[in-house]
PDB file of C-alpha atoms in Angstrom:
ATOM      1  CA  MET O   1       3.906   1.546  14.177  1.00  0.00           C
ATOM      2  CA  ILE O   2       6.348   0.310  11.293  1.00  0.00           C
ATOM      3  CA  GLN O   3      10.058   0.238  11.991  1.00  0.00           C
ATOM      4  CA  CYS O   4      13.051  -0.083   9.812  1.00  0.00           C
ATOM      5  CA  THR O   5      16.348   0.557  10.360  1.00  0.00           C
ATOM      6  CA  ASP O   6      19.208  -0.877   8.105  1.00  0.00           C
ATOM      7  CA  LEU O   7      16.822  -3.068   6.726  1.00  0.00           C
ATOM      8  CA  THR O   8      18.615  -5.211   4.037  1.00  0.00           C
ATOM      9  CA  TYR O   9      17.662  -8.590   2.099  1.00  0.00           C
ATOM     10  CA  ARG O  10      19.831 -10.019  -0.631  1.00  0.00           C
ATOM     11  CA  TYR O  11      19.014 -12.336  -3.034  1.00  0.00           C
ATOM     12  CA  PRO O  12      21.517 -14.805  -4.551  1.00  0.00           C
ATOM     13  CA  ASN O  13      22.279 -12.259  -7.733  1.00  0.00           C
ATOM     14  CA  GLY O  14      23.052  -9.665  -5.360  1.00  0.00           C
ATOM     15  CA  GLN O  15      20.051  -8.360  -6.332  1.00  0.00           C
ATOM     16  CA  GLY O  16      17.336  -6.801  -3.455  1.00  0.00           C
ATOM     17  CA  ILE O  17      16.839  -4.564  -0.638  1.00  0.00           C
ATOM     18  CA  HIS O  18      19.810  -2.475   0.569  1.00  0.00           C
ATOM     19  CA  ASN O  19      19.925  -0.034   4.071  1.00  0.00           C
ATOM     20  CA  ILE O  20      16.300   0.849   4.558  1.00  0.00           C
ATOM     21  CA  ASN O  21      15.496   3.304   7.296  1.00  0.00           C
ATOM     22  CA  VAL O  22      11.783   4.261   7.906  1.00  0.00           C
ATOM     23  CA  SER O  23       9.419   4.972  10.208  1.00  0.00           C
ATOM     24  CA  ILE O  24       5.466   4.572   9.069  1.00  0.00           C
ATOM     25  CA  GLY O  25       2.562   5.058  11.069  1.00  0.00           C
ATOM     26  CA  LYS O  26      -1.031   2.789  12.274  1.00  0.00           C
ATOM     27  CA  ARG O  27      -2.530   5.887  10.620  1.00  0.00           C
ATOM     28  CA  SER O  28      -0.551   6.508   7.534  1.00  0.00           C
ATOM     29  CA  MET O  29      -1.588   5.432   3.912  1.00  0.00           C
ATOM     30  CA  TYR O  30       2.123   5.617   2.731  1.00  0.00           C
ATOM     31  CA  LEU O  31       2.387   5.220  -1.125  1.00  0.00           C
ATOM     32  CA  LEU O  32       5.973   3.282  -2.322  1.00  0.00           C
ATOM     33  CA  ALA O  33       6.742   4.507  -5.990  1.00  0.00           C
ATOM     34  CA  GLY O  34       9.411   3.552  -8.165  1.00  0.00           C
ATOM     35  CA  SER O  35      10.734   1.827 -11.708  1.00  0.00           C
ATOM     36  CA  ASN O  36      10.373  -2.147 -11.766  1.00  0.00           C
ATOM     37  CA  GLY O  37      12.890  -4.102  -9.852  1.00  0.00           C
ATOM     38  CA  SER O  38      13.437  -0.800  -7.497  1.00  0.00           C
ATOM     39  CA  GLY O  39      12.776  -3.189  -4.253  1.00  0.00           C
ATOM     40  CA  LYS O  40       9.123  -2.261  -3.522  1.00  0.00           C
ATOM     41  CA  SER O  41       7.634  -5.927  -3.527  1.00  0.00           C
ATOM     42  CA  THR O  42      10.934  -7.180  -1.751  1.00  0.00           C
ATOM     43  CA  LEU O  43      10.130  -4.658   1.154  1.00  0.00           C
ATOM     44  CA  LEU O  44       6.736  -5.468   0.952  1.00  0.00           C
ATOM     45  CA  LYS O  45       7.425  -9.496   1.172  1.00  0.00           C
ATOM     46  CA  VAL O  46       9.896  -8.432   4.748  1.00  0.00           C
ATOM     47  CA  LEU O  47       7.578  -6.600   5.999  1.00  0.00           C
ATOM     48  CA  ALA O  48       4.979  -9.380   6.120  1.00  0.00           C
ATOM     49  CA  GLY O  49       7.448 -12.111   7.263  1.00  0.00           C
ATOM     50  CA  GLY O  50       7.613 -13.573   4.217  1.00  0.00           C
ATOM     51  CA  LEU O  51      11.376 -13.394   3.553  1.00  0.00           C
ATOM     52  CA  LEU O  52      12.956 -13.385   7.012  1.00  0.00           C
ATOM     53  CA  GLU O  53      17.044 -14.362   6.449  1.00  0.00           C
ATOM     54  CA  TYR O  54      17.314 -10.550   6.871  1.00  0.00           C
ATOM     55  CA  SER O  55      19.961  -8.071   8.261  1.00  0.00           C
ATOM     56  CA  GLY O  56      19.163  -4.604  10.050  1.00  0.00           C
ATOM     57  CA  THR O  57      15.846  -4.392  12.481  1.00  0.00           C
ATOM     58  CA  ALA O  58      12.308  -4.610  10.616  1.00  0.00           C
ATOM     59  CA  THR O  59       9.437  -3.969  13.819  1.00  0.00           C
ATOM     60  CA  VAL O  60       5.654  -3.751  14.467  1.00  0.00           C
ATOM     61  CA  ASP O  61       4.658  -2.347  17.719  1.00  0.00           C
ATOM     62  CA  ARG O  62       8.217  -2.865  18.902  1.00  0.00           C
ATOM     63  CA  LEU O  63       7.770  -6.598  17.940  1.00  0.00           C
ATOM     64  CA  HIS O  64      10.458  -8.117  15.695  1.00  0.00           C
ATOM     65  CA  ILE O  65       9.434  -9.599  12.276  1.00  0.00           C
ATOM     66  CA  TYR O  66      11.690 -12.193  12.397  1.00  0.00           C
ATOM     67  CA  LYS O  67      10.457 -13.638  15.833  1.00  0.00           C
ATOM     68  CA  THR O  68       7.102 -13.065  15.521  1.00  0.00           C
ATOM     69  CA  ASN O  69       7.320 -14.547  11.837  1.00  0.00           C
ATOM     70  CA  ARG O  70       4.626 -12.277  11.012  1.00  0.00           C
ATOM     71  CA  LYS O  71       2.198 -13.086  13.842  1.00  0.00           C
ATOM     72  CA  LYS O  72       2.014 -12.840  17.358  1.00  0.00           C
ATOM     73  CA  GLY O  73      -0.714 -13.677  19.646  1.00  0.00           C
ATOM     74  CA  GLY O  74      -2.647 -14.772  17.213  1.00  0.00           C
ATOM     75  CA  GLN O  75      -2.354 -11.358  15.348  1.00  0.00           C
ATOM     76  CA  PHE O  76      -0.667 -11.058  12.004  1.00  0.00           C
ATOM     77  CA  THR O  77       1.703  -7.863  12.118  1.00  0.00           C
ATOM     78  CA  VAL O  78       1.351  -7.115   8.177  1.00  0.00           C
ATOM     79  CA  ALA O  79      -0.910  -8.838   5.756  1.00  0.00           C
ATOM     80  CA  LEU O  80      -0.199  -8.573   2.668  1.00  0.00           C
ATOM     81  CA  SER O  81      -2.231  -9.027  -1.010  1.00  0.00           C
ATOM     82  CA  PRO O  82       0.409  -9.880  -3.897  1.00  0.00           C
ATOM     83  CA  GLN O  83       0.635  -8.855  -7.360  1.00  0.00           C
ATOM     84  CA  GLN O  84      -0.244 -11.786  -8.403  1.00  0.00           C
ATOM     85  CA  PRO O  85      -3.247 -12.746  -6.684  1.00  0.00           C
ATOM     86  CA  GLU O  86      -3.470 -16.460  -7.654  1.00  0.00           C
ATOM     87  CA  THR O  87      -0.499 -17.480  -5.129  1.00  0.00           C
ATOM     88  CA  GLN O  88      -2.793 -17.141  -2.328  1.00  0.00           C
ATOM     89  CA  PHE O  89      -4.861 -19.331  -3.624  1.00  0.00           C
ATOM     90  CA  SER O  90      -5.494 -23.141  -2.613  1.00  0.00           C
ATOM     91  CA  LEU O  91      -8.830 -23.755  -1.167  1.00  0.00           C
ATOM     92  CA  PRO O  92     -12.465 -24.965  -2.919  1.00  0.00           C
ATOM     93  CA  THR O  93     -14.306 -21.510  -2.636  1.00  0.00           C
ATOM     94  CA  VAL O  94     -14.213 -18.219  -2.536  1.00  0.00           C
ATOM     95  CA  ARG O  95     -15.274 -17.918   1.323  1.00  0.00           C
ATOM     96  CA  ASP O  96     -13.143 -20.501   2.510  1.00  0.00           C
ATOM     97  CA  GLU O  97     -10.607 -18.266   1.219  1.00  0.00           C
ATOM     98  CA  LEU O  98     -12.173 -15.263   3.128  1.00  0.00           C
ATOM     99  CA  ARG O  99     -11.777 -17.786   6.548  1.00  0.00           C
ATOM    100  CA  PHE O 100      -8.750 -19.189   6.399  1.00  0.00           C
ATOM    101  CA  THR O 101      -6.538 -16.783   8.002  1.00  0.00           C
ATOM    102  CA  SER O 102      -8.840 -16.796  11.195  1.00  0.00           C
ATOM    103  CA  LYS O 103      -9.573 -20.255  11.529  1.00  0.00           C
ATOM    104  CA  ALA O 104      -5.579 -20.785  11.258  1.00  0.00           C
ATOM    105  CA  ILE O 105      -4.819 -18.668  14.239  1.00  0.00           C
ATOM    106  CA  LYS O 106      -7.790 -19.605  16.237  1.00  0.00           C
ATOM    107  CA  GLN O 107      -9.198 -16.078  15.921  1.00  0.00           C
ATOM    108  CA  PRO O 108     -12.914 -15.214  15.512  1.00  0.00           C
ATOM    109  CA  VAL O 109     -14.115 -13.803  11.984  1.00  0.00           C
ATOM    110  CA  ASP O 110     -15.151 -10.816  11.774  1.00  0.00           C
ATOM    111  CA  THR O 111     -18.344 -10.855  10.746  1.00  0.00           C
ATOM    112  CA  ASP O 112     -18.950  -6.973  10.094  1.00  0.00           C
ATOM    113  CA  LEU O 113     -15.651  -6.408   8.285  1.00  0.00           C
ATOM    114  CA  GLU O 114     -16.162  -9.625   5.995  1.00  0.00           C
ATOM    115  CA  GLU O 115     -19.785  -8.434   5.183  1.00  0.00           C
ATOM    116  CA  LYS O 116     -18.575  -4.651   4.766  1.00  0.00           C
ATOM    117  CA  ILE O 117     -15.691  -5.870   2.417  1.00  0.00           C
ATOM    118  CA  ILE O 118     -17.409  -8.090   0.347  1.00  0.00           C
ATOM    119  CA  GLN O 119     -20.114  -5.147  -0.159  1.00  0.00           C
ATOM    120  CA  ILE O 120     -17.787  -3.009  -1.418  1.00  0.00           C
ATOM    121  CA  LEU O 121     -16.221  -5.496  -3.700  1.00  0.00           C
ATOM    122  CA  GLN O 122     -19.489  -7.146  -4.424  1.00  0.00           C
ATOM    123  CA  LEU O 123     -18.201 -10.590  -4.003  1.00  0.00           C
ATOM    124  CA  SER O 124     -21.311 -11.670  -2.890  1.00  0.00           C
ATOM    125  CA  GLU O 125     -22.807 -13.879  -5.173  1.00  0.00           C
ATOM    126  CA  PHE O 126     -19.156 -15.418  -6.160  1.00  0.00           C
ATOM    127  CA  LEU O 127     -18.668 -17.146  -1.945  1.00  0.00           C
ATOM    128  CA  ASP O 128     -19.631 -20.027  -3.112  1.00  0.00           C
ATOM    129  CA  SER O 129     -17.728 -20.641  -6.620  1.00  0.00           C
ATOM    130  CA  SER O 130     -13.629 -21.507  -7.011  1.00  0.00           C
ATOM    131  CA  PRO O 131     -11.256 -18.586  -7.282  1.00  0.00           C
ATOM    132  CA  PHE O 132      -9.627 -20.353 -10.141  1.00  0.00           C
ATOM    133  CA  ASP O 133     -13.211 -19.230 -11.724  1.00  0.00           C
ATOM    134  CA  LEU O 134     -13.488 -16.303 -10.972  1.00  0.00           C
ATOM    135  CA  PHE O 135     -11.797 -13.679 -13.882  1.00  0.00           C
ATOM    136  CA  PRO O 136      -8.488 -12.004 -13.514  1.00  0.00           C
ATOM    137  CA  VAL O 137     -10.530  -9.191 -12.394  1.00  0.00           C
ATOM    138  CA  ARG O 138     -12.275 -10.616  -9.521  1.00  0.00           C
ATOM    139  CA  ARG O 139      -9.069 -12.726  -8.351  1.00  0.00           C
ATOM    140  CA  LYS O 140      -7.172  -9.721  -7.458  1.00  0.00           C
ATOM    141  CA  LEU O 141     -10.691  -8.438  -5.662  1.00  0.00           C
ATOM    142  CA  LEU O 142     -10.887 -11.570  -3.863  1.00  0.00           C
ATOM    143  CA  SER O 143      -6.616 -11.080  -3.013  1.00  0.00           C
ATOM    144  CA  LEU O 144      -7.211  -7.908  -1.653  1.00  0.00           C
ATOM    145  CA  ALA O 145     -10.601  -9.168   0.628  1.00  0.00           C
ATOM    146  CA  ILE O 146      -8.540 -11.931   2.012  1.00  0.00           C
ATOM    147  CA  ALA O 147      -5.871  -9.364   3.311  1.00  0.00           C
ATOM    148  CA  ALA O 148      -8.305  -6.979   4.490  1.00  0.00           C
ATOM    149  CA  VAL O 149      -9.975  -9.379   7.077  1.00  0.00           C
ATOM    150  CA  ILE O 150      -6.758 -10.644   8.387  1.00  0.00           C
ATOM    151  CA  PRO O 151      -6.575  -9.399  11.732  1.00  0.00           C
ATOM    152  CA  SER O 152      -3.643  -7.025  11.613  1.00  0.00           C
ATOM    153  CA  PRO O 153      -2.028  -3.306  12.470  1.00  0.00           C
ATOM    154  CA  PHE O 154      -1.243  -2.636   8.733  1.00  0.00           C
ATOM    155  CA  ILE O 155      -1.745  -4.345   5.566  1.00  0.00           C
ATOM    156  CA  ALA O 156       0.391  -3.676   2.006  1.00  0.00           C
ATOM    157  CA  LEU O 157      -1.221  -3.980  -1.465  1.00  0.00           C
ATOM    158  CA  ASP O 158       1.029  -4.600  -4.492  1.00  0.00           C
ATOM    159  CA  GLU O 159      -0.362  -2.889  -7.603  1.00  0.00           C
ATOM    160  CA  PRO O 160      -3.979  -3.327  -6.594  1.00  0.00           C
ATOM    161  CA  THR O 161      -5.107  -1.628  -9.156  1.00  0.00           C
ATOM    162  CA  ALA O 162      -2.717  -3.018 -11.990  1.00  0.00           C
ATOM    163  CA  GLY O 163      -5.080  -4.797 -15.124  1.00  0.00           C
ATOM    164  CA  ILE O 164      -8.637  -2.943 -13.063  1.00  0.00           C
ATOM    165  CA  ASP O 165     -10.483  -1.583 -15.101  1.00  0.00           C
ATOM    166  CA  GLN O 166     -12.271   1.945 -14.311  1.00  0.00           C
ATOM    167  CA  GLU O 167     -15.456   0.554 -12.898  1.00  0.00           C
ATOM    168  CA  HIS O 168     -13.957  -1.798 -10.741  1.00  0.00           C
ATOM    169  CA  LYS O 169     -10.891   0.200 -10.155  1.00  0.00           C
ATOM    170  CA  ASN O 170     -13.535   3.176  -8.641  1.00  0.00           C
ATOM    171  CA  GLN O 171     -14.780   0.011  -6.057  1.00  0.00           C
ATOM    172  CA  VAL O 172     -10.792  -0.430  -4.830  1.00  0.00           C
ATOM    173  CA  LEU O 173     -10.342   2.934  -4.423  1.00  0.00           C
ATOM    174  CA  GLU O 174     -13.846   2.549  -1.692  1.00  0.00           C
ATOM    175  CA  PHE O 175     -12.178  -0.297  -0.368  1.00  0.00           C
ATOM    176  CA  ILE O 176      -8.715   1.347   0.577  1.00  0.00           C
ATOM    177  CA  ARG O 177     -10.476   4.358   1.706  1.00  0.00           C
ATOM    178  CA  PHE O 178     -12.291   2.791   3.938  1.00  0.00           C
ATOM    179  CA  LEU O 179      -9.576   0.406   4.833  1.00  0.00           C
ATOM    180  CA  HIS O 180      -7.392   3.580   5.857  1.00  0.00           C
ATOM    181  CA  THR O 181     -10.108   3.681   8.372  1.00  0.00           C
ATOM    182  CA  GLN O 182      -8.898   0.732  10.655  1.00  0.00           C
ATOM    183  CA  LYS O 183      -5.784   0.300   9.883  1.00  0.00           C
ATOM    184  CA  GLY O 184      -2.148   1.292   8.169  1.00  0.00           C
ATOM    185  CA  VAL O 185      -2.109   1.176   4.411  1.00  0.00           C
ATOM    186  CA  ILE O 186       0.644   0.713   2.197  1.00  0.00           C
ATOM    187  CA  VAL O 187       0.427   0.792  -1.425  1.00  0.00           C
ATOM    188  CA  VAL O 188       2.946   0.075  -4.230  1.00  0.00           C
ATOM    189  CA  SER O 189       1.840   1.041  -7.389  1.00  0.00           C
ATOM    190  CA  HIS O 190       3.236   2.770 -11.070  1.00  0.00           C
ATOM    191  CA  ASP O 191      -0.125   4.612 -10.206  1.00  0.00           C
ATOM    192  CA  ILE O 192       0.659   7.470  -9.139  1.00  0.00           C
ATOM    193  CA  ASP O 193      -1.974  10.091 -10.418  1.00  0.00           C
ATOM    194  CA  THR O 194      -4.677   7.577  -8.696  1.00  0.00           C
ATOM    195  CA  PHE O 195      -2.954   7.453  -5.325  1.00  0.00           C
ATOM    196  CA  LEU O 196      -1.187  10.285  -4.580  1.00  0.00           C
ATOM    197  CA  PRO O 197      -4.672  12.434  -3.747  1.00  0.00           C
ATOM    198  CA  MET O 198      -5.038   9.946  -1.115  1.00  0.00           C
ATOM    199  CA  ALA O 199      -1.338   9.053   0.249  1.00  0.00           C
ATOM    200  CA  THR O 200      -0.383  10.666   3.684  1.00  0.00           C
ATOM    201  CA  ASP O 201       3.539   9.704   2.736  1.00  0.00           C
ATOM    202  CA  ILE O 202       5.656   9.579   0.208  1.00  0.00           C
ATOM    203  CA  GLY O 203       8.485   6.556  -0.338  1.00  0.00           C
ATOM    204  CA  ILE O 204      10.541   6.460  -3.404  1.00  0.00           C
ATOM    205  CA  MET O 205      12.519   3.534  -4.167  1.00  0.00           C
ATOM    206  CA  GLU O 206      15.505   3.054  -6.980  1.00  0.00           C
ATOM    207  CA  ASP O 207      17.963   0.484  -7.014  1.00  0.00           C
ATOM    208  CA  GLY O 208      16.692  -0.873  -3.996  1.00  0.00           C
ATOM    209  CA  VAL O 209      17.343   1.780  -1.894  1.00  0.00           C
ATOM    210  CA  LEU O 210      14.758   3.990  -0.461  1.00  0.00           C
ATOM    211  CA  VAL O 211      15.952   7.458  -1.133  1.00  0.00           C
ATOM    212  CA  GLU O 212      12.979   9.126  -0.221  1.00  0.00           C
ATOM    213  CA  SER O 213       9.984   9.407   2.861  1.00  0.00           C
ATOM    214  CA  SER O 214       8.436  11.616   3.573  1.00  0.00           C
ATOM    215  CA  GLU O 215       5.020  13.781   4.454  1.00  0.00           C
ATOM    216  CA  LYS O 216       3.336  14.118   1.153  1.00  0.00           C
ATOM    217  CA  ASN O 217       3.624  18.281   1.477  1.00  0.00           C
ATOM    218  CA  ILE O 218       6.962  18.058   2.213  1.00  0.00           C
ATOM    219  CA  PHE O 219       7.271  15.721  -0.549  1.00  0.00           C
ATOM    220  CA  LEU O 220       5.691  17.546  -3.226  1.00  0.00           C
ATOM    221  CA  GLU O 221       7.527  20.982  -2.308  1.00  0.00           C
ATOM    222  CA  LYS O 222      10.991  18.901  -2.789  1.00  0.00           C
ATOM    223  CA  PHE O 223       9.251  17.766  -5.895  1.00  0.00           C
ATOM    224  CA  MET O 224       8.721  21.094  -7.306  1.00  0.00           C
ATOM    225  CA  ARG O 225      12.184  22.399  -5.944  1.00  0.00           C
ATOM    226  CA  GLY O 226      13.644  19.722  -8.778  1.00  0.00           C
ATOM    227  CA  LYS O 227      14.845  17.468  -6.163  1.00  0.00           C
ATOM    228  CA  TYR O 228      13.650  13.960  -8.251  1.00  0.00           C
ATOM    229  CA  SER O 229      14.776  12.574 -11.428  1.00  0.00           C
ATOM    230  CA  THR O 230      13.185  12.854 -14.584  1.00  0.00           C
ATOM    231  CA  SER O 231      11.764   8.913 -14.074  1.00  0.00           C
ATOM    232  CA  VAL O 232       9.789  10.221 -11.554  1.00  0.00           C
ATOM    233  CA  ARG O 233       8.868  14.019 -12.696  1.00  0.00           C
ATOM    234  CA  ARG O 234       5.126  13.603 -13.922  1.00  0.00           C
ATOM    235  CA  PRO O 235       2.950  16.241 -14.674  1.00  0.00           C
ATOM    236  CA  PHE O 236       0.415  14.807 -12.528  1.00  0.00           C
ATOM    237  CA  ILE O 237       0.031  17.370 -10.078  1.00  0.00           C
ATOM    238  CA  VAL O 238      -1.315  20.244 -12.123  1.00  0.00           C
ATOM    239  CA  PRO O 239      -4.094  21.148 -11.207  1.00  0.00           C
ATOM    240  CA  ARG O 240      -5.071  18.312  -9.007  1.00  0.00           C
ATOM    241  CA  MET O 241      -2.765  18.129  -6.584  1.00  0.00           C
ATOM    242  CA  ALA O 242      -2.654  22.391  -6.328  1.00  0.00           C
ATOM    243  CA  HIS O 243      -5.956  21.906  -4.428  1.00  0.00           C
ATOM    244  CA  LEU O 244      -4.320  19.484  -1.877  1.00  0.00           C
ATOM    245  CA  LEU O 245      -1.526  22.186  -1.230  1.00  0.00           C
ATOM    246  CA  THR O 246      -3.050  25.460  -1.546  1.00  0.00           C
ATOM    247  CA  ASN O 247      -6.659  25.605  -2.614  1.00  0.00           C
ATOM    248  CA  GLU O 248      -5.751  26.966  -5.762  1.00  0.00           C
ATOM    249  CA  PRO O 249      -5.841  26.349  -9.036  1.00  0.00           C
ATOM    250  CA  ALA O 250      -2.851  25.805 -11.461  1.00  0.00           C
ATOM    251  CA  SER O 251      -2.565  25.297 -15.006  1.00  0.00           C
ATOM    252  CA  SER O 252       1.077  24.315 -15.486  1.00  0.00           C
ATOM    253  CA  ILE O 253       4.315  23.526 -13.626  1.00  0.00           C
ATOM    254  CA  GLY O 254       6.031  26.599 -13.318  1.00  0.00           C
ATOM    255  CA  GLU O 255       2.390  27.999 -12.568  1.00  0.00           C
ATOM    256  CA  LEU O 256       1.931  25.215  -9.410  1.00  0.00           C
ATOM    257  CA  ALA O 257       5.655  26.147  -8.351  1.00  0.00           C
ATOM    258  CA  GLY O 258       4.937  29.625  -7.746  1.00  0.00           C
ATOM    259  CA  THR O 259       1.696  29.130  -6.219  1.00  0.00           C
ATOM    260  CA  ILE O 260       3.491  26.631  -3.913  1.00  0.00           C
ATOM    261  CA  ILE O 261       6.148  29.266  -3.255  1.00  0.00           C
ATOM    262  CA  GLY O 262       3.885  31.978  -2.438  1.00  0.00           C
ATOM    263  CA  THR O 263       2.272  30.190  -0.075  1.00  0.00           C
ATOM    264  CA  MET O 264       5.555  28.831   1.762  1.00  0.00           C
ATOM    265  CA  THR O 265       6.552  33.033   1.750  1.00  0.00           C
ATOM    266  CA  LYS O 266       3.161  33.531   3.382  1.00  0.00           C
ATOM    267  CA  LYS O 267       3.292  31.037   6.467  1.00  0.00           C
ATOM    268  CA  GLN O 268       7.228  32.445   6.867  1.00  0.00           C
ATOM    269  CA  ARG O 269       5.859  35.646   7.084  1.00  0.00           C
ATOM    270  CA  LYS O 270       2.968  34.581   9.506  1.00  0.00           C
TER     271      LYS O 270
END
């Protein structure tokens, strides 16, 4: 489990994240949403061990991230696929990039997992190519694959579908569904429509503060009761989200709200 208590990290300009309190379970698919500059990527970097000068506590399976520096006994705590994939690449070939971390921490390569990831993301024909010779969409897929093969109980994906066309987006979604069977997944994305159906838990960040963190159904019930600001309110939950909550369709926000409230009333009567 990831556990953060009063987690704070400030950049020299004063921006950053402030007093983050959150628990993320090992089998969560945690969707972290919020506007640009709200602190989402900074939180991921702290959890992945990239920013260590923080206050408060951040632990993964009770191991303090600042003590483990991302890894403990040859295992990373949170593997990160960054928003800009080129920041990861430094080796001659795609295959080298995929196997670098396992070799660096002296762990055997999980060839079954590697092959599955290569298959899902359709990278097999590029294994002997330079990462910098790939088209941008392939670089993004490679970044996801590199993080996925790192031995770790959690993986964090920063905007995994940004700049991805629909064909490759389907590959990314299949990849994330597969990962969720293996480990905890944290997704930062503006594409709430796509990831909300997959999520088990939702977090909302504003101005460096985690203003909401709850199970998906609880989040959606609060959403329908008008808890969130206009920037979060979007008609993405009609009618698809109605089926997630109640197995009944709805054609409008108002109808969905009535459906949810009616379902809650029935539960209370029982």
